[in-house]
Amino acid sequence: MNAKVRGALVWSFAERYASLIVNIASTMALARLLTPAQIGVYSVCAAFVTVATVLRDFGISEYLIQEKELTEDKLRAAYAGAIAIGWSVGLVALLARHPLAEYLREPGVVDVIGILALNFAILPFASPAFALLNRHMEFRRIFIIQFSSSMVHACTGVLLAMNGFGFRSLAWASVANTAFQALLLLAMRPPGTLLLPGLKGMKHVFGYGSYFVTSRLIETFTRNAHEFIIARSFGLTSVGLFSRALGLLEMFYTNVTSAVLRVATPAFADQHRQGGDLPTLYAQGTAMMTAIAWPFFGFVALMSRDIMRLLFGPQWDAAAPICTLLALAIMPTYLYSLGPNLLNATGHVAKRLRINLVYSPIHLAVLLVASRISLEALAASWIVSHLVALSLYVYYMRTLLGATTRTLLGPSLKSALVAAGSIAAQALVAEVAHRYQLPLLVGLLLTGAAGLAGLLVAAASLQHPLAQELMRSLQHLRKRALP
């Protein structure tokens, strides 16, 4: 990694971890203020709106990041496309809220989607500016925007929940977050980027966006389809339990994975424009991702009941087994988590679409079969889908980059050994903590510390790329500390 990428990652992680503190606090409060059924209502609506959000963006943000020659005409066309599509999708969401409420037999769906639809009216004015900040790797400004918006989101949600707004409090919190973020982006946008919409250059925007949005729409629907399957097969309380389990795991995605992925696309695009070594960059990035992710998911799998009870209270104990199964099933995804970003950054969005056209029907079929058995079986079945996706991404990246599977995933073999060392240390300490009935927080802290120590020792012993990067960072800090 060069200095520009390292600096971007520092600010990206700083934003994610600062927001994590806010999100954990608000999630703990909301888990005690709202019932599983209320959170279930919002989760189903959020899943529906998330699918619509993919249509709203139409790949315009990614287009602005990867475009080699970004002219004023193309930027004007991006604004025009964002407004036209965003408002149209918002209108469709409003019209669809009544049929969806009837399908789910939940009248609250009408109110929640009606509130969330306001986001579609606001976002088109902000998303192009946000994409340009990413293109230029202005992650210090992004830190300010995102963290401030997270504070507004958390405070709004908790205050409204305390005043009896129920599931509507989460919807209004989302709108408050979007509106505040848009105001900050107007103030902190890159110079010369607030332009009137225009139609010239629209074919470039829609040429890229048509492939991208189709792929993302399939991905997003597939990723959220379990909400509707569970709601229909097991009820909204089960949706709330599953959502809480998956939400705990997605904290890692929100605060670690997404921090890397947000930098990955502009970094891959920059290397692609300069003719850099993309296979090595992908392999090293994947090795570092797996070395961090696998020990974390091992920790969650081991300690899911204790984590759930500490963070959310005993009413969520039934979500713990689901959380354990999901944690294990998610592990293979980190071998290809950078794959979509690499395909986007190099303009090969059509290949991403082909992958999803194969993967998505398989995933849905697996979920439907598992839903006939139990909620736990549905959670465990995700590993089948993830292994299918892994094989597809490896195949297409080998073809695109002219690299072997060993080149792309070889460094991650060391990550498996690093994770084994970390998880073994965690299991030992967790057994001691449970045997002596230590307080939940103490047991979790000791187990986490043991896992971190095991990770660092194993990474250093194996000369893992993560250890090398940590040593380089320490040396840099030491030099800066010297007079």
Tab-separated table of C-alpha atoms in Angstrom:
chain	number	residue	atom	x	y	z
A	1	MET	CA	0.000	0.000	0.000
A	2	ASN	CA	1.203	3.500	-0.761
A	3	ALA	CA	0.999	6.437	1.646
A	4	LYS	CA	-2.203	7.754	0.058
A	5	VAL	CA	-4.031	4.474	0.585
A	6	ARG	CA	-2.722	4.123	4.152
A	7	GLY	CA	-3.892	7.629	5.015
A	8	ALA	CA	-7.320	6.910	3.515
A	9	LEU	CA	-7.594	3.704	5.533
A	10	VAL	CA	-6.677	5.512	8.764
A	11	TRP	CA	-9.478	8.060	8.318
A	12	SER	CA	-11.906	5.407	7.108
A	13	PHE	CA	-11.283	3.224	10.164
A	14	ALA	CA	-11.396	6.252	12.465
A	15	GLU	CA	-14.860	7.100	11.170
A	16	ARG	CA	-16.097	3.548	11.479
A	17	TYR	CA	-14.851	3.049	15.024
A	18	ALA	CA	-16.068	6.432	16.205
A	19	SER	CA	-19.463	5.579	14.734
A	20	LEU	CA	-19.279	2.119	16.321
A	21	ILE	CA	-19.295	3.613	19.803
A	22	VAL	CA	-22.373	5.645	18.933
A	23	ASN	CA	-24.122	2.712	17.232
A	24	ILE	CA	-23.498	0.258	20.063
A	25	ALA	CA	-24.856	2.712	22.616
A	26	SER	CA	-27.959	3.472	20.573
A	27	THR	CA	-28.532	-0.209	19.705
A	28	MET	CA	-28.355	-1.196	23.365
A	29	ALA	CA	-30.841	1.532	24.246
A	30	LEU	CA	-33.225	0.694	21.392
A	31	ALA	CA	-33.094	-3.037	22.207
A	32	ARG	CA	-34.539	-2.163	25.609
A	33	LEU	CA	-37.024	0.424	24.337
A	34	LEU	CA	-38.420	-1.588	21.415
A	35	THR	CA	-39.743	-5.147	21.288
A	36	PRO	CA	-38.540	-7.823	18.815
A	37	ALA	CA	-41.838	-7.453	16.929
A	38	GLN	CA	-41.364	-3.674	16.542
A	39	ILE	CA	-37.801	-4.125	15.295
A	40	GLY	CA	-39.103	-6.854	12.992
A	41	VAL	CA	-41.553	-4.419	11.368
A	42	TYR	CA	-38.793	-1.896	10.702
A	43	SER	CA	-36.352	-4.598	9.498
A	44	VAL	CA	-38.761	-5.821	6.822
A	45	CYS	CA	-39.391	-2.249	5.630
A	46	ALA	CA	-35.681	-1.422	5.665
A	47	ALA	CA	-34.984	-4.535	3.580
A	48	PHE	CA	-37.571	-3.413	1.010
A	49	VAL	CA	-36.203	0.148	0.899
A	50	THR	CA	-32.617	-1.132	0.640
A	51	VAL	CA	-33.534	-2.902	-2.591
A	52	ALA	CA	-35.102	0.350	-3.853
A	53	THR	CA	-31.981	2.294	-2.818
A	54	VAL	CA	-29.883	0.310	-5.267
A	55	LEU	CA	-32.163	1.465	-8.086
A	56	ARG	CA	-32.007	5.024	-6.780
A	57	ASP	CA	-28.227	5.253	-7.058
A	58	PHE	CA	-28.086	3.392	-10.414
A	59	GLY	CA	-24.344	2.903	-10.037
A	60	ILE	CA	-23.764	6.637	-10.479
A	61	SER	CA	-21.456	6.854	-7.460
A	62	GLU	CA	-19.275	3.982	-8.671
A	63	TYR	CA	-19.259	5.448	-12.186
A	64	LEU	CA	-17.888	8.749	-10.866
A	65	ILE	CA	-15.194	6.912	-8.878
A	66	GLN	CA	-13.883	4.694	-11.701
A	67	GLU	CA	-14.334	6.994	-14.740
A	68	LYS	CA	-10.897	7.707	-16.258
A	69	GLU	CA	-11.839	11.041	-17.893
A	70	LEU	CA	-14.448	12.780	-15.752
A	71	THR	CA	-15.587	15.850	-17.701
A	72	GLU	CA	-18.050	18.566	-16.655
A	73	ASP	CA	-20.658	17.142	-19.040
A	74	LYS	CA	-20.405	13.705	-17.441
A	75	LEU	CA	-20.708	15.226	-13.964
A	76	ARG	CA	-23.817	17.205	-14.998
A	77	ALA	CA	-25.276	14.022	-16.456
A	78	ALA	CA	-24.586	12.235	-13.166
A	79	TYR	CA	-26.607	14.850	-11.253
A	80	ALA	CA	-29.464	14.621	-13.769
A	81	GLY	CA	-29.531	10.845	-13.575
A	82	ALA	CA	-29.437	10.848	-9.777
A	83	ILE	CA	-32.420	13.198	-9.501
A	84	ALA	CA	-34.555	11.517	-12.174
A	85	ILE	CA	-34.011	7.990	-10.924
A	86	GLY	CA	-34.074	8.832	-7.206
A	87	TRP	CA	-37.410	10.622	-7.331
A	88	SER	CA	-38.941	7.945	-9.565
A	89	VAL	CA	-37.898	5.139	-7.247
A	90	GLY	CA	-39.188	7.057	-4.235
A	91	LEU	CA	-42.580	7.377	-5.898
A	92	VAL	CA	-42.674	3.642	-6.651
A	93	ALA	CA	-41.810	2.872	-3.018
A	94	LEU	CA	-44.718	5.023	-1.862
A	95	LEU	CA	-47.131	3.252	-4.202
A	96	ALA	CA	-45.897	-0.206	-3.180
A	97	ARG	CA	-46.247	0.263	0.582
A	98	HIS	CA	-49.930	-0.734	0.753
A	99	PRO	CA	-49.588	-4.021	-1.209
A	100	LEU	CA	-46.552	-4.958	0.892
A	101	ALA	CA	-48.466	-4.260	4.112
A	102	GLU	CA	-51.277	-6.514	2.948
A	103	TYR	CA	-48.833	-9.283	1.991
A	104	LEU	CA	-47.154	-9.191	5.406
A	105	ARG	CA	-50.429	-8.561	7.245
A	106	GLU	CA	-48.836	-5.650	9.127
A	107	PRO	CA	-50.422	-2.160	8.785
A	108	GLY	CA	-47.362	-0.476	10.324
A	109	VAL	CA	-45.470	-1.145	7.093
A	110	VAL	CA	-47.433	1.666	5.417
A	111	ASP	CA	-46.196	4.308	7.856
A	112	VAL	CA	-42.569	3.142	7.942
A	113	ILE	CA	-42.090	2.992	4.169
A	114	GLY	CA	-43.905	6.314	3.788
A	115	ILE	CA	-41.349	7.914	6.118
A	116	LEU	CA	-38.320	6.167	4.592
A	117	ALA	CA	-39.385	7.296	1.104
A	118	LEU	CA	-38.391	10.849	2.086
A	119	ASN	CA	-34.772	9.732	1.778
A	120	PHE	CA	-35.230	9.344	-1.979
A	121	ALA	CA	-36.134	13.008	-2.323
A	122	ILE	CA	-33.009	14.144	-0.462
A	123	LEU	CA	-30.216	11.773	-1.508
A	124	PRO	CA	-29.867	12.726	-5.223
A	125	PHE	CA	-28.514	16.129	-4.211
A	126	ALA	CA	-25.834	14.574	-2.008
A	127	SER	CA	-24.688	11.278	-3.510
A	128	PRO	CA	-22.614	12.649	-6.460
A	129	ALA	CA	-20.660	14.947	-4.126
A	130	PHE	CA	-20.055	12.036	-1.758
A	131	ALA	CA	-18.784	9.892	-4.658
A	132	LEU	CA	-16.325	12.601	-5.680
A	133	LEU	CA	-14.947	12.790	-2.144
A	134	ASN	CA	-14.337	9.051	-2.385
A	135	ARG	CA	-12.744	9.350	-5.830
A	136	HIS	CA	-10.240	11.873	-4.484
A	137	MET	CA	-9.813	9.850	-1.258
A	138	GLU	CA	-10.875	12.835	0.879
A	139	PHE	CA	-11.560	10.566	3.830
A	140	ARG	CA	-10.891	13.224	6.463
A	141	ARG	CA	-13.933	15.140	5.219
A	142	ILE	CA	-15.891	11.900	4.977
A	143	PHE	CA	-15.013	11.206	8.617
A	144	ILE	CA	-16.573	14.500	9.707
A	145	ILE	CA	-19.701	13.978	7.596
A	146	GLN	CA	-20.339	10.356	8.532
A	147	PHE	CA	-19.623	10.623	12.249
A	148	SER	CA	-21.788	13.732	12.653
A	149	SER	CA	-24.620	12.041	10.762
A	150	SER	CA	-24.304	8.932	12.955
A	151	MET	CA	-24.742	11.085	16.055
A	152	VAL	CA	-27.878	12.657	14.611
A	153	HIS	CA	-29.237	9.221	13.632
A	154	ALA	CA	-28.614	7.705	17.077
A	155	CYS	CA	-29.976	10.637	19.087
A	156	THR	CA	-33.096	10.937	16.942
A	157	GLY	CA	-33.896	7.220	17.163
A	158	VAL	CA	-33.447	6.955	20.933
A	159	LEU	CA	-35.319	10.168	21.742
A	160	LEU	CA	-38.290	9.207	19.578
A	161	ALA	CA	-38.363	5.663	20.979
A	162	MET	CA	-38.395	7.082	24.510
A	163	ASN	CA	-41.395	9.184	23.543
A	164	GLY	CA	-43.456	6.260	22.252
A	165	PHE	CA	-42.890	6.410	18.495
A	166	GLY	CA	-42.163	2.664	18.381
A	167	PHE	CA	-40.912	1.343	15.047
A	168	ARG	CA	-41.487	4.788	13.507
A	169	SER	CA	-38.604	6.154	15.589
A	170	LEU	CA	-36.113	4.118	13.523
A	171	ALA	CA	-37.606	5.399	10.262
A	172	TRP	CA	-37.461	9.063	11.315
A	173	ALA	CA	-33.892	8.551	12.538
A	174	SER	CA	-32.932	7.420	9.036
A	175	VAL	CA	-34.475	10.530	7.475
A	176	ALA	CA	-32.740	12.815	9.986
A	177	ASN	CA	-29.424	11.148	9.162
A	178	THR	CA	-29.909	11.630	5.414
A	179	ALA	CA	-30.967	15.274	5.681
A	180	PHE	CA	-28.085	16.232	7.957
A	181	GLN	CA	-25.596	14.393	5.743
A	182	ALA	CA	-26.863	16.250	2.662
A	183	LEU	CA	-26.382	19.627	4.371
A	184	LEU	CA	-22.810	18.767	5.339
A	185	LEU	CA	-22.006	17.554	1.821
A	186	LEU	CA	-23.219	20.828	0.355
A	187	ALA	CA	-20.837	22.664	2.665
A	188	MET	CA	-17.834	20.318	2.241
A	189	ARG	CA	-18.140	19.225	-1.394
A	190	PRO	CA	-15.074	19.381	-3.675
A	191	PRO	CA	-14.680	22.783	-5.409
A	192	GLY	CA	-16.538	23.195	-8.675
A	193	THR	CA	-18.758	20.158	-8.253
A	194	LEU	CA	-22.126	21.816	-7.583
A	195	LEU	CA	-23.415	21.992	-11.162
A	196	LEU	CA	-26.790	22.202	-12.860
A	197	PRO	CA	-28.021	18.872	-14.247
A	198	GLY	CA	-27.448	18.186	-17.934
A	199	LEU	CA	-28.174	15.468	-20.482
A	200	LYS	CA	-24.933	15.526	-22.495
A	201	GLY	CA	-22.790	12.554	-21.546
A	202	MET	CA	-25.753	10.618	-20.165
A	203	LYS	CA	-24.917	7.554	-22.282
A	204	HIS	CA	-21.633	7.116	-20.401
A	205	VAL	CA	-23.428	7.227	-17.064
A	206	PHE	CA	-26.211	4.835	-18.053
A	207	GLY	CA	-23.893	2.497	-19.957
A	208	TYR	CA	-21.976	1.699	-16.784
A	209	GLY	CA	-24.966	2.049	-14.485
A	210	SER	CA	-27.238	-0.380	-16.328
A	211	TYR	CA	-24.911	-3.311	-15.672
A	212	PHE	CA	-24.043	-2.147	-12.181
A	213	VAL	CA	-27.581	-1.548	-10.964
A	214	THR	CA	-28.840	-4.858	-12.338
A	215	SER	CA	-26.062	-6.666	-10.504
A	216	ARG	CA	-26.541	-4.718	-7.280
A	217	LEU	CA	-30.311	-5.122	-7.418
A	218	ILE	CA	-29.940	-8.879	-7.647
A	219	GLU	CA	-27.341	-8.861	-4.852
A	220	THR	CA	-29.410	-6.672	-2.552
A	221	PHE	CA	-32.625	-8.581	-3.085
A	222	THR	CA	-30.774	-11.842	-2.517
A	223	ARG	CA	-29.093	-10.510	0.625
A	224	ASN	CA	-32.423	-9.370	2.081
A	225	ALA	CA	-34.693	-12.134	0.804
A	226	HIS	CA	-34.402	-14.012	4.086
A	227	GLU	CA	-36.394	-11.239	5.810
A	228	PHE	CA	-39.467	-11.991	3.666
A	229	ILE	CA	-38.998	-15.769	3.769
A	230	ILE	CA	-38.696	-15.761	7.571
A	231	ALA	CA	-41.645	-13.361	7.964
A	232	ARG	CA	-43.841	-15.633	5.897
A	233	SER	CA	-42.629	-18.961	7.356
A	234	PHE	CA	-41.961	-18.139	11.022
A	235	GLY	CA	-43.523	-14.711	11.767
A	236	LEU	CA	-42.233	-11.213	12.507
A	237	THR	CA	-40.870	-12.131	15.947
A	238	SER	CA	-38.503	-14.580	14.227
A	239	VAL	CA	-37.551	-11.803	11.807
A	240	GLY	CA	-36.602	-9.673	14.797
A	241	LEU	CA	-34.498	-12.474	16.335
A	242	PHE	CA	-32.729	-13.237	13.052
A	243	SER	CA	-32.229	-9.535	12.371
A	244	ARG	CA	-30.672	-9.008	15.793
A	245	ALA	CA	-28.275	-11.945	15.278
A	246	LEU	CA	-27.282	-10.805	11.805
A	247	GLY	CA	-27.074	-7.193	12.976
A	248	LEU	CA	-24.463	-8.123	15.556
A	249	LEU	CA	-22.317	-9.717	12.848
A	250	GLU	CA	-22.878	-6.793	10.504
A	251	MET	CA	-21.241	-4.521	13.069
A	252	PHE	CA	-17.990	-6.034	11.807
A	253	TYR	CA	-18.960	-5.281	8.224
A	254	THR	CA	-20.007	-1.744	9.097
A	255	ASN	CA	-16.924	-0.906	11.133
A	256	VAL	CA	-14.161	-2.962	9.516
A	257	THR	CA	-15.092	-4.455	6.168
A	258	SER	CA	-16.878	-1.423	4.753
A	259	ALA	CA	-14.022	0.836	5.906
A	260	VAL	CA	-11.671	-1.212	3.722
A	261	LEU	CA	-14.094	-1.609	0.816
A	262	ARG	CA	-14.749	2.115	0.673
A	263	VAL	CA	-11.026	2.666	0.072
A	264	ALA	CA	-10.629	-0.459	-2.097
A	265	THR	CA	-12.631	0.746	-5.099
A	266	PRO	CA	-10.783	4.067	-5.600
A	267	ALA	CA	-7.462	2.328	-4.785
A	268	PHE	CA	-8.061	-0.434	-7.369
A	269	ALA	CA	-9.233	2.173	-9.896
A	270	ASP	CA	-6.118	4.262	-9.321
A	271	GLN	CA	-3.850	1.230	-9.746
A	272	HIS	CA	-5.762	0.213	-12.875
A	273	ARG	CA	-5.271	3.663	-14.435
A	274	GLN	CA	-1.545	3.455	-13.656
A	275	GLY	CA	-1.103	-0.154	-14.837
A	276	GLY	CA	-0.304	-1.455	-11.325
A	277	ASP	CA	-0.075	-5.047	-10.059
A	278	LEU	CA	-3.719	-5.792	-9.283
A	279	PRO	CA	-3.316	-9.528	-8.464
A	280	THR	CA	-0.789	-8.793	-5.726
A	281	LEU	CA	-2.855	-5.930	-4.337
A	282	TYR	CA	-5.926	-8.189	-4.225
A	283	ALA	CA	-4.032	-11.103	-2.648
A	284	GLN	CA	-2.413	-9.001	0.064
A	285	GLY	CA	-5.666	-7.176	0.829
A	286	THR	CA	-7.590	-10.439	1.096
A	287	ALA	CA	-4.950	-11.950	3.383
A	288	MET	CA	-5.214	-9.015	5.785
A	289	MET	CA	-9.015	-9.057	5.684
A	290	THR	CA	-9.242	-12.766	6.498
A	291	ALA	CA	-6.656	-12.510	9.272
A	292	ILE	CA	-8.868	-9.965	11.029
A	293	ALA	CA	-12.315	-11.287	10.106
A	294	TRP	CA	-11.920	-14.988	10.888
A	295	PRO	CA	-10.785	-14.552	14.504
A	296	PHE	CA	-13.628	-12.060	15.073
A	297	PHE	CA	-16.316	-14.411	13.763
A	298	GLY	CA	-14.759	-17.225	15.767
A	299	PHE	CA	-15.132	-15.035	18.862
A	300	VAL	CA	-18.805	-14.353	18.095
A	301	ALA	CA	-19.493	-18.035	17.423
A	302	LEU	CA	-17.971	-18.993	20.792
A	303	MET	CA	-19.483	-16.201	22.856
A	304	SER	CA	-22.778	-15.428	21.109
A	305	ARG	CA	-24.992	-16.053	24.164
A	306	ASP	CA	-22.854	-13.901	26.447
A	307	ILE	CA	-22.632	-11.097	23.877
A	308	MET	CA	-26.379	-11.101	23.259
A	309	ARG	CA	-27.233	-11.068	26.948
A	310	LEU	CA	-24.751	-8.289	27.754
A	311	LEU	CA	-25.695	-6.009	24.864
A	312	PHE	CA	-29.421	-6.613	24.477
A	313	GLY	CA	-30.704	-8.390	27.573
A	314	PRO	CA	-32.140	-11.888	28.211
A	315	GLN	CA	-35.163	-11.349	25.938
A	316	TRP	CA	-32.796	-11.929	22.990
A	317	ASP	CA	-31.287	-15.262	24.176
A	318	ALA	CA	-33.078	-17.139	21.400
A	319	ALA	CA	-31.002	-15.225	18.835
A	320	ALA	CA	-27.694	-16.640	20.155
A	321	PRO	CA	-27.741	-20.039	18.336
A	322	ILE	CA	-28.669	-18.255	15.105
A	323	CYS	CA	-25.780	-15.854	15.597
A	324	THR	CA	-23.309	-18.725	16.081
A	325	LEU	CA	-24.392	-20.453	12.880
A	326	LEU	CA	-24.311	-17.246	10.847
A	327	ALA	CA	-20.832	-16.381	12.152
A	328	LEU	CA	-19.460	-19.688	10.888
A	329	ALA	CA	-21.300	-19.437	7.573
A	330	ILE	CA	-20.014	-15.925	6.838
A	331	MET	CA	-16.309	-16.816	7.099
A	332	PRO	CA	-15.798	-17.917	3.446
A	333	THR	CA	-17.111	-14.578	2.145
A	334	TYR	CA	-13.899	-12.828	3.172
A	335	LEU	CA	-11.952	-14.740	0.538
A	336	TYR	CA	-13.862	-12.816	-2.150
A	337	SER	CA	-15.030	-9.685	-0.317
A	338	LEU	CA	-12.757	-7.471	-2.459
A	339	GLY	CA	-13.888	-9.142	-5.685
A	340	PRO	CA	-16.895	-6.886	-6.478
A	341	ASN	CA	-14.779	-3.786	-5.868
A	342	LEU	CA	-12.052	-5.037	-8.190
A	343	LEU	CA	-14.556	-5.730	-10.968
A	344	ASN	CA	-16.210	-2.310	-10.508
A	345	ALA	CA	-12.906	-0.433	-10.441
A	346	THR	CA	-11.706	-2.029	-13.676
A	347	GLY	CA	-15.009	-1.469	-15.504
A	348	HIS	CA	-15.928	-5.175	-15.632
A	349	VAL	CA	-19.389	-4.774	-14.122
A	350	ALA	CA	-20.819	-7.207	-16.677
A	351	LYS	CA	-18.791	-10.008	-15.094
A	352	ARG	CA	-20.212	-9.118	-11.694
A	353	LEU	CA	-23.687	-9.389	-13.184
A	354	ARG	CA	-22.939	-12.846	-14.603
A	355	ILE	CA	-21.788	-14.035	-11.201
A	356	ASN	CA	-25.009	-12.860	-9.565
A	357	LEU	CA	-27.208	-14.414	-12.221
A	358	VAL	CA	-25.771	-17.794	-11.221
A	359	TYR	CA	-25.363	-17.265	-7.480
A	360	SER	CA	-28.699	-15.658	-6.590
A	361	PRO	CA	-31.088	-18.436	-7.715
A	362	ILE	CA	-28.946	-20.975	-5.876
A	363	HIS	CA	-28.994	-18.917	-2.673
A	364	LEU	CA	-32.772	-18.410	-2.798
A	365	ALA	CA	-33.383	-22.094	-3.459
A	366	VAL	CA	-31.190	-23.058	-0.494
A	367	LEU	CA	-33.053	-20.634	1.801
A	368	LEU	CA	-36.472	-21.885	0.717
A	369	VAL	CA	-35.511	-25.500	1.324
A	370	ALA	CA	-33.999	-24.690	4.716
A	371	SER	CA	-37.069	-22.655	5.741
A	372	ARG	CA	-39.047	-25.904	5.634
A	373	ILE	CA	-36.873	-27.237	8.457
A	374	SER	CA	-36.165	-24.525	11.056
A	375	LEU	CA	-34.816	-21.029	11.606
A	376	GLU	CA	-31.458	-22.499	12.654
A	377	ALA	CA	-31.274	-24.592	9.484
A	378	LEU	CA	-31.881	-21.467	7.419
A	379	ALA	CA	-28.966	-19.715	9.142
A	380	ALA	CA	-26.619	-22.684	8.619
A	381	SER	CA	-27.589	-23.015	4.957
A	382	TRP	CA	-25.847	-19.746	4.065
A	383	ILE	CA	-22.484	-21.500	3.938
A	384	VAL	CA	-23.598	-23.387	0.803
A	385	SER	CA	-24.391	-20.145	-1.025
A	386	HIS	CA	-21.168	-18.486	0.090
A	387	LEU	CA	-19.016	-21.343	-1.183
A	388	VAL	CA	-20.767	-21.108	-4.560
A	389	ALA	CA	-20.066	-17.357	-4.713
A	390	LEU	CA	-16.418	-17.938	-3.787
A	391	SER	CA	-15.898	-20.374	-6.661
A	392	LEU	CA	-17.526	-17.972	-9.145
A	393	TYR	CA	-15.491	-14.925	-8.110
A	394	VAL	CA	-12.222	-16.874	-8.174
A	395	TYR	CA	-12.972	-18.139	-11.662
A	396	TYR	CA	-13.716	-14.688	-13.099
A	397	MET	CA	-10.813	-12.949	-11.361
A	398	ARG	CA	-8.384	-15.591	-12.601
A	399	THR	CA	-9.609	-14.918	-16.140
A	400	LEU	CA	-9.561	-11.126	-15.800
A	401	LEU	CA	-6.182	-10.773	-14.079
A	402	GLY	CA	-4.414	-13.707	-15.700
A	403	ALA	CA	-3.542	-15.042	-12.239
A	404	THR	CA	-3.740	-18.458	-10.604
A	405	THR	CA	-5.880	-19.355	-7.620
A	406	ARG	CA	-2.681	-19.756	-5.605
A	407	THR	CA	-1.619	-16.208	-6.488
A	408	LEU	CA	-4.959	-14.735	-5.447
A	409	LEU	CA	-5.650	-16.791	-2.306
A	410	GLY	CA	-2.258	-18.251	-1.360
A	411	PRO	CA	-1.411	-15.545	1.223
A	412	SER	CA	-4.773	-16.248	2.917
A	413	LEU	CA	-3.628	-19.780	3.816
A	414	LYS	CA	-1.553	-18.167	6.539
A	415	SER	CA	-4.717	-16.377	7.689
A	416	ALA	CA	-6.325	-19.752	8.410
A	417	LEU	CA	-3.423	-20.632	10.714
A	418	VAL	CA	-3.563	-17.198	12.349
A	419	ALA	CA	-7.307	-17.640	12.948
A	420	ALA	CA	-6.770	-21.143	14.362
A	421	GLY	CA	-4.255	-19.804	16.889
A	422	SER	CA	-6.546	-16.950	17.877
A	423	ILE	CA	-9.677	-19.090	18.217
A	424	ALA	CA	-7.827	-21.765	20.217
A	425	ALA	CA	-6.736	-19.112	22.729
A	426	GLN	CA	-10.293	-17.778	22.880
A	427	ALA	CA	-11.787	-21.230	23.476
A	428	LEU	CA	-9.393	-21.910	26.339
A	429	VAL	CA	-10.139	-18.637	28.142
A	430	ALA	CA	-13.894	-18.908	27.434
A	431	GLU	CA	-13.947	-22.340	29.075
A	432	VAL	CA	-12.243	-20.934	32.181
A	433	ALA	CA	-14.611	-17.934	32.283
A	434	HIS	CA	-17.699	-20.150	32.078
A	435	ARG	CA	-16.383	-22.710	34.550
A	436	TYR	CA	-15.744	-20.060	37.200
A	437	GLN	CA	-18.908	-18.113	36.261
A	438	LEU	CA	-17.123	-14.817	35.750
A	439	PRO	CA	-19.282	-11.741	35.051
A	440	LEU	CA	-20.270	-11.486	31.397
A	441	LEU	CA	-18.243	-8.363	30.651
A	442	VAL	CA	-15.131	-9.739	32.369
A	443	GLY	CA	-15.390	-13.049	30.517
A	444	LEU	CA	-15.859	-11.343	27.167
A	445	LEU	CA	-12.955	-8.965	27.723
A	446	LEU	CA	-10.616	-11.761	28.777
A	447	THR	CA	-11.654	-13.952	25.856
A	448	GLY	CA	-11.263	-11.091	23.394
A	449	ALA	CA	-7.852	-10.194	24.805
A	450	ALA	CA	-6.731	-13.822	24.504
A	451	GLY	CA	-7.928	-13.903	20.898
A	452	LEU	CA	-6.067	-10.698	20.065
A	453	ALA	CA	-2.892	-11.990	21.691
A	454	GLY	CA	-3.198	-15.272	19.811
A	455	LEU	CA	-3.722	-13.401	16.556
A	456	LEU	CA	-0.663	-11.196	17.017
A	457	VAL	CA	1.619	-14.047	18.090
A	458	ALA	CA	0.504	-16.293	15.231
A	459	ALA	CA	0.749	-13.487	12.638
A	460	ALA	CA	4.256	-12.549	13.777
A	461	SER	CA	5.409	-16.193	13.855
A	462	LEU	CA	4.094	-16.850	10.343
A	463	GLN	CA	5.297	-13.494	8.956
A	464	HIS	CA	1.765	-12.762	7.841
A	465	PRO	CA	1.200	-9.601	5.717
A	466	LEU	CA	-0.905	-8.162	8.555
A	467	ALA	CA	2.043	-8.395	10.958
A	468	GLN	CA	4.306	-6.744	8.406
A	469	GLU	CA	1.859	-3.883	7.941
A	470	LEU	CA	1.502	-3.432	11.713
A	471	MET	CA	5.283	-3.279	12.104
A	472	ARG	CA	5.520	-0.683	9.356
A	473	SER	CA	2.850	1.407	11.075
A	474	LEU	CA	4.617	1.164	14.452
A	475	GLN	CA	7.894	2.240	12.900
A	476	HIS	CA	6.159	5.207	11.291
A	477	LEU	CA	4.620	6.251	14.617
A	478	ARG	CA	7.961	5.856	16.381
A	479	LYS	CA	9.671	8.114	13.864
A	480	ARG	CA	6.973	10.761	14.254
A	481	ALA	CA	7.267	10.609	18.047
A	482	LEU	CA	11.020	11.244	17.997
A	483	PRO	CA	12.082	14.918	18.291
